[in-house]
Amino acid sequence: MTLAEKAYVSLRKDIVEGCFSAESPLRLADLSKRYGMGFSPLREALNRLQAERLVTAESLRGFRVSPLSLHEFEDALHARLLIETEALRLSIAKGNDAWEASVVATFYALRQQTKRKGGDVDELRTRHHAFHRSLLAACGSDWLLDFFERLYAATERYRIPALLAAGPQKRDIDSEHGAIADAVLARDANRAEAILREHYLRTAVTIRPAMETA
Amino acid sequence: MTLAEKAYVSLRKDIVEGCFSAESPLRLADLSKRYGMGFSPLREALNRLQAERLVTAESLRGFRVSPLSLHEFEDALHARLLIETEALRLSIAKGNDAWEASVVATFYALRQQTKRKGGDVDELRTRHHAFHRSLLAACGSDWLLDFFERLYAATERYRIPALLAAGPQKRDIDSEHGAIADAVLARDANRAEAILREHYLRTAVTIRPAMETA
DNA sequence: GTAATAAATACTTTCGAAAATAATCAAAGC
DNA sequence: GCTTTGATTATTTTCGAAAGTATTTATTAC
């Protein structure tokens, strides 16, 4: 893996996880120290992230972490519903045995991690993403999967600030995920879509107040 | 405008317009000569284009123009329909007078250019894009507009090879555009969506055979 | 002739410095 | 005191060279 690729992976992770606060400038000298590399690979990574809308650039004034706003969050969530309900329908229509198995497997792995008290939050994050991705993985559309990844990253950025503001969850997210998996494995597209929609609207309700205070 | 931005604009244009054939390698030495700049701004542009899927990169083996394939074209067109029908509905619901005026204006400008025999093909391309964008411009969703731009560029790449293979058009594209504009200005979302869908499916019919021979 | 190895070449990637621009601070003028 | 101007500093952007990696060509051994 080249340095530019490492820079891209590290920066993306750190932005999505909120290590840099929103709108803070990403100065090359700082990043160079932090990641132990020269300017070139960092700038290449920043350009990629700019195309993904995780960072914004202004001519001759460098890069910043993209801002967070309630409007952008609602927009991203709306787009996610559009993309994911379609991809989920396609997946359910086209998915084979191996796909079903991966849905079962990623759901199981996710539940294992949520059960483990005091477990690695990073691992939980990874498994949550893997589960949601596996639901759509058989849709056969690279474009929809690409859009899913971008919207997932965009909305993931709102989770940490929201959790900090709202305190511990009252939702039983495991059982929501389980219900989606059940509907998917039953190949019931309408039910799966309805639950997925509920799942996201509930997330919106959690995050909205946290954004309004900020 | 920085050199990196110029490189991005030029490269994007040249790729979309087919100045480089699909899958051809984009060697830095060549690009440096062609655009008259060093490696750094070119690499930054290539990284952005990679994130937009117009170029593909392989570690330590550089960049190439992304391949064209029938499957990818149909995928992109399907995604366009999903995105654009939704954005169009939102635009029709939310658009104000100024938006209506811009639809009228861009349609008029487009028709002027199609009428001009032997006119600038580049100008026609610009106006075609402006018209389609203006239809969606009032949707209020940055994400949907962003996806529209990416899919538009992706599908535009197929037009030139297809036209070369299929010869002159038998469709009356002006009147198809006019019908969309009419439905939009009448705020008839269902009719607008139906015509837009027809419009794209007809495009698919034009391009499909050209892809199969290649 | 073919396969394996070694040398040469082509190309990508990365760095460090130079150039260019923006931001900050101090002094002068009103 | 306030604004303008000029100098200083901080930062981004770009280049050219160096380092590292793939690819091709040549050579040798079988």
PDB file of N, CA and C in Angstrom, chain A residues 12-47:
ATOM      1  N   ARG A  12      -9.556   9.481   6.481  1.00  0.00           N
ATOM      2  CA  ARG A  12     -10.992   9.207   6.370  1.00  0.00           C
ATOM      3  C   ARG A  12     -11.530   8.685   7.700  1.00  0.00           C
ATOM      4  N   LYS A  13     -10.809   7.726   8.250  1.00  0.00           N
ATOM      5  CA  LYS A  13     -11.217   7.162   9.533  1.00  0.00           C
ATOM      6  C   LYS A  13     -11.270   8.248  10.609  1.00  0.00           C
ATOM      7  N   ASP A  14     -10.228   9.046  10.671  1.00  0.00           N
ATOM      8  CA  ASP A  14     -10.164  10.063  11.722  1.00  0.00           C
ATOM      9  C   ASP A  14     -11.243  11.131  11.551  1.00  0.00           C
ATOM     10  N   ILE A  15     -11.591  11.434  10.318  1.00  0.00           N
ATOM     11  CA  ILE A  15     -12.658  12.426  10.106  1.00  0.00           C
ATOM     12  C   ILE A  15     -14.009  11.826  10.468  1.00  0.00           C
ATOM     13  N   VAL A  16     -14.261  10.604   9.993  1.00  0.00           N
ATOM     14  CA  VAL A  16     -15.562   9.985  10.250  1.00  0.00           C
ATOM     15  C   VAL A  16     -15.766   9.769  11.759  1.00  0.00           C
ATOM     16  N   GLU A  17     -14.689   9.427  12.451  1.00  0.00           N
ATOM     17  CA  GLU A  17     -14.795   9.165  13.884  1.00  0.00           C
ATOM     18  C   GLU A  17     -14.746  10.433  14.725  1.00  0.00           C
ATOM     19  N   GLY A  18     -14.570  11.554  14.069  1.00  0.00           N
ATOM     20  CA  GLY A  18     -14.636  12.814  14.796  1.00  0.00           C
ATOM     21  C   GLY A  18     -13.371  13.195  15.541  1.00  0.00           C
ATOM     22  N   CYS A  19     -12.213  12.627  15.158  1.00  0.00           N
ATOM     23  CA  CYS A  19     -10.954  13.019  15.799  1.00  0.00           C
ATOM     24  C   CYS A  19     -10.631  14.475  15.517  1.00  0.00           C
ATOM     25  N   PHE A  20     -11.035  14.945  14.350  1.00  0.00           N
ATOM     26  CA  PHE A  20     -10.945  16.380  14.061  1.00  0.00           C
ATOM     27  C   PHE A  20     -12.352  16.943  14.188  1.00  0.00           C
ATOM     28  N   SER A  21     -12.484  18.081  14.821  1.00  0.00           N
ATOM     29  CA  SER A  21     -13.830  18.632  14.917  1.00  0.00           C
ATOM     30  C   SER A  21     -14.228  19.273  13.592  1.00  0.00           C
ATOM     31  N   ALA A  22     -15.527  19.378  13.393  1.00  0.00           N
ATOM     32  CA  ALA A  22     -16.040  19.885  12.129  1.00  0.00           C
ATOM     33  C   ALA A  22     -15.512  21.280  11.846  1.00  0.00           C
ATOM     34  N   GLU A  23     -15.182  21.505  10.601  1.00  0.00           N
ATOM     35  CA  GLU A  23     -14.694  22.798  10.103  1.00  0.00           C
ATOM     36  C   GLU A  23     -13.294  23.158  10.551  1.00  0.00           C
ATOM     37  N   SER A  24     -12.642  22.305  11.328  1.00  0.00           N
ATOM     38  CA  SER A  24     -11.285  22.650  11.731  1.00  0.00           C
ATOM     39  C   SER A  24     -10.357  22.521  10.533  1.00  0.00           C
ATOM     40  N   PRO A  25      -9.391  23.438  10.427  1.00  0.00           N
ATOM     41  CA  PRO A  25      -8.469  23.404   9.290  1.00  0.00           C
ATOM     42  C   PRO A  25      -7.554  22.191   9.365  1.00  0.00           C
ATOM     43  N   LEU A  26      -7.261  21.626   8.222  1.00  0.00           N
ATOM     44  CA  LEU A  26      -6.354  20.481   8.143  1.00  0.00           C
ATOM     45  C   LEU A  26      -5.032  20.977   7.575  1.00  0.00           C
ATOM     46  N   ARG A  27      -4.152  21.421   8.458  1.00  0.00           N
ATOM     47  CA  ARG A  27      -2.895  22.016   8.004  1.00  0.00           C
ATOM     48  C   ARG A  27      -1.882  20.934   7.667  1.00  0.00           C
ATOM     49  N   LEU A  28      -1.217  21.152   6.556  1.00  0.00           N
ATOM     50  CA  LEU A  28      -0.303  20.128   6.064  1.00  0.00           C
ATOM     51  C   LEU A  28       0.819  19.850   7.049  1.00  0.00           C
ATOM     52  N   ALA A  29       1.347  20.883   7.665  1.00  0.00           N
ATOM     53  CA  ALA A  29       2.444  20.677   8.620  1.00  0.00           C
ATOM     54  C   ALA A  29       1.976  19.770   9.764  1.00  0.00           C
ATOM     55  N   ASP A  30       0.774  20.026  10.273  1.00  0.00           N
ATOM     56  CA  ASP A  30       0.234  19.208  11.366  1.00  0.00           C
ATOM     57  C   ASP A  30       0.028  17.761  10.915  1.00  0.00           C
ATOM     58  N   LEU A  31      -0.624  17.611   9.768  1.00  0.00           N
ATOM     59  CA  LEU A  31      -0.915  16.262   9.270  1.00  0.00           C
ATOM     60  C   LEU A  31       0.379  15.504   9.003  1.00  0.00           C
ATOM     61  N   SER A  32       1.357  16.224   8.482  1.00  0.00           N
ATOM     62  CA  SER A  32       2.649  15.607   8.193  1.00  0.00           C
ATOM     63  C   SER A  32       3.267  15.021   9.464  1.00  0.00           C
ATOM     64  N   LYS A  33       3.192  15.771  10.544  1.00  0.00           N
ATOM     65  CA  LYS A  33       3.683  15.269  11.831  1.00  0.00           C
ATOM     66  C   LYS A  33       2.848  14.074  12.298  1.00  0.00           C
ATOM     67  N   ARG A  34       1.547  14.256  12.264  1.00  0.00           N
ATOM     68  CA  ARG A  34       0.628  13.247  12.796  1.00  0.00           C
ATOM     69  C   ARG A  34       0.776  11.902  12.106  1.00  0.00           C
ATOM     70  N   TYR A  35       0.887  11.933  10.787  1.00  0.00           N
ATOM     71  CA  TYR A  35       0.903  10.669  10.041  1.00  0.00           C
ATOM     72  C   TYR A  35       2.298  10.265   9.568  1.00  0.00           C
ATOM     73  N   GLY A  36       3.277  11.126   9.851  1.00  0.00           N
ATOM     74  CA  GLY A  36       4.647  10.758   9.525  1.00  0.00           C
ATOM     75  C   GLY A  36       4.937  10.605   8.055  1.00  0.00           C
ATOM     76  N   MET A  37       4.514  11.576   7.268  1.00  0.00           N
ATOM     77  CA  MET A  37       4.825  11.537   5.833  1.00  0.00           C
ATOM     78  C   MET A  37       4.887  12.956   5.282  1.00  0.00           C
ATOM     79  N   GLY A  38       5.357  13.085   4.060  1.00  0.00           N
ATOM     80  CA  GLY A  38       5.482  14.406   3.433  1.00  0.00           C
ATOM     81  C   GLY A  38       4.142  14.955   2.965  1.00  0.00           C
ATOM     82  N   PHE A  39       4.202  16.087   2.275  1.00  0.00           N
ATOM     83  CA  PHE A  39       2.975  16.761   1.861  1.00  0.00           C
ATOM     84  C   PHE A  39       2.264  16.027   0.724  1.00  0.00           C
ATOM     85  N   SER A  40       3.027  15.503  -0.198  1.00  0.00           N
ATOM     86  CA  SER A  40       2.421  14.979  -1.433  1.00  0.00           C
ATOM     87  C   SER A  40       1.351  13.924  -1.175  1.00  0.00           C
ATOM     88  N   PRO A  41       1.676  12.858  -0.439  1.00  0.00           N
ATOM     89  CA  PRO A  41       0.632  11.849  -0.229  1.00  0.00           C
ATOM     90  C   PRO A  41      -0.562  12.397   0.542  1.00  0.00           C
ATOM     91  N   LEU A  42      -0.316  13.327   1.442  1.00  0.00           N
ATOM     92  CA  LEU A  42      -1.417  13.913   2.200  1.00  0.00           C
ATOM     93  C   LEU A  42      -2.341  14.715   1.291  1.00  0.00           C
ATOM     94  N   ARG A  43      -1.748  15.497   0.422  1.00  0.00           N
ATOM     95  CA  ARG A  43      -2.576  16.297  -0.485  1.00  0.00           C
ATOM     96  C   ARG A  43      -3.395  15.401  -1.409  1.00  0.00           C
ATOM     97  N   GLU A  44      -2.800  14.308  -1.837  1.00  0.00           N
ATOM     98  CA  GLU A  44      -3.558  13.392  -2.692  1.00  0.00           C
ATOM     99  C   GLU A  44      -4.759  12.820  -1.948  1.00  0.00           C
ATOM    100  N   ALA A  45      -4.525  12.438  -0.712  1.00  0.00           N
ATOM    101  CA  ALA A  45      -5.628  11.916   0.103  1.00  0.00           C
ATOM    102  C   ALA A  45      -6.704  12.985   0.302  1.00  0.00           C
ATOM    103  N   LEU A  46      -6.276  14.198   0.583  1.00  0.00           N
ATOM    104  CA  LEU A  46      -7.245  15.278   0.818  1.00  0.00           C
ATOM    105  C   LEU A  46      -8.079  15.552  -0.432  1.00  0.00           C
ATOM    106  N   ASN A  47      -7.450  15.438  -1.582  1.00  0.00           N
ATOM    107  CA  ASN A  47      -8.202  15.631  -2.816  1.00  0.00           C
ATOM    108  C   ASN A  47      -9.265  14.555  -3.007  1.00  0.00           C
TER     109      ASN A  47
END
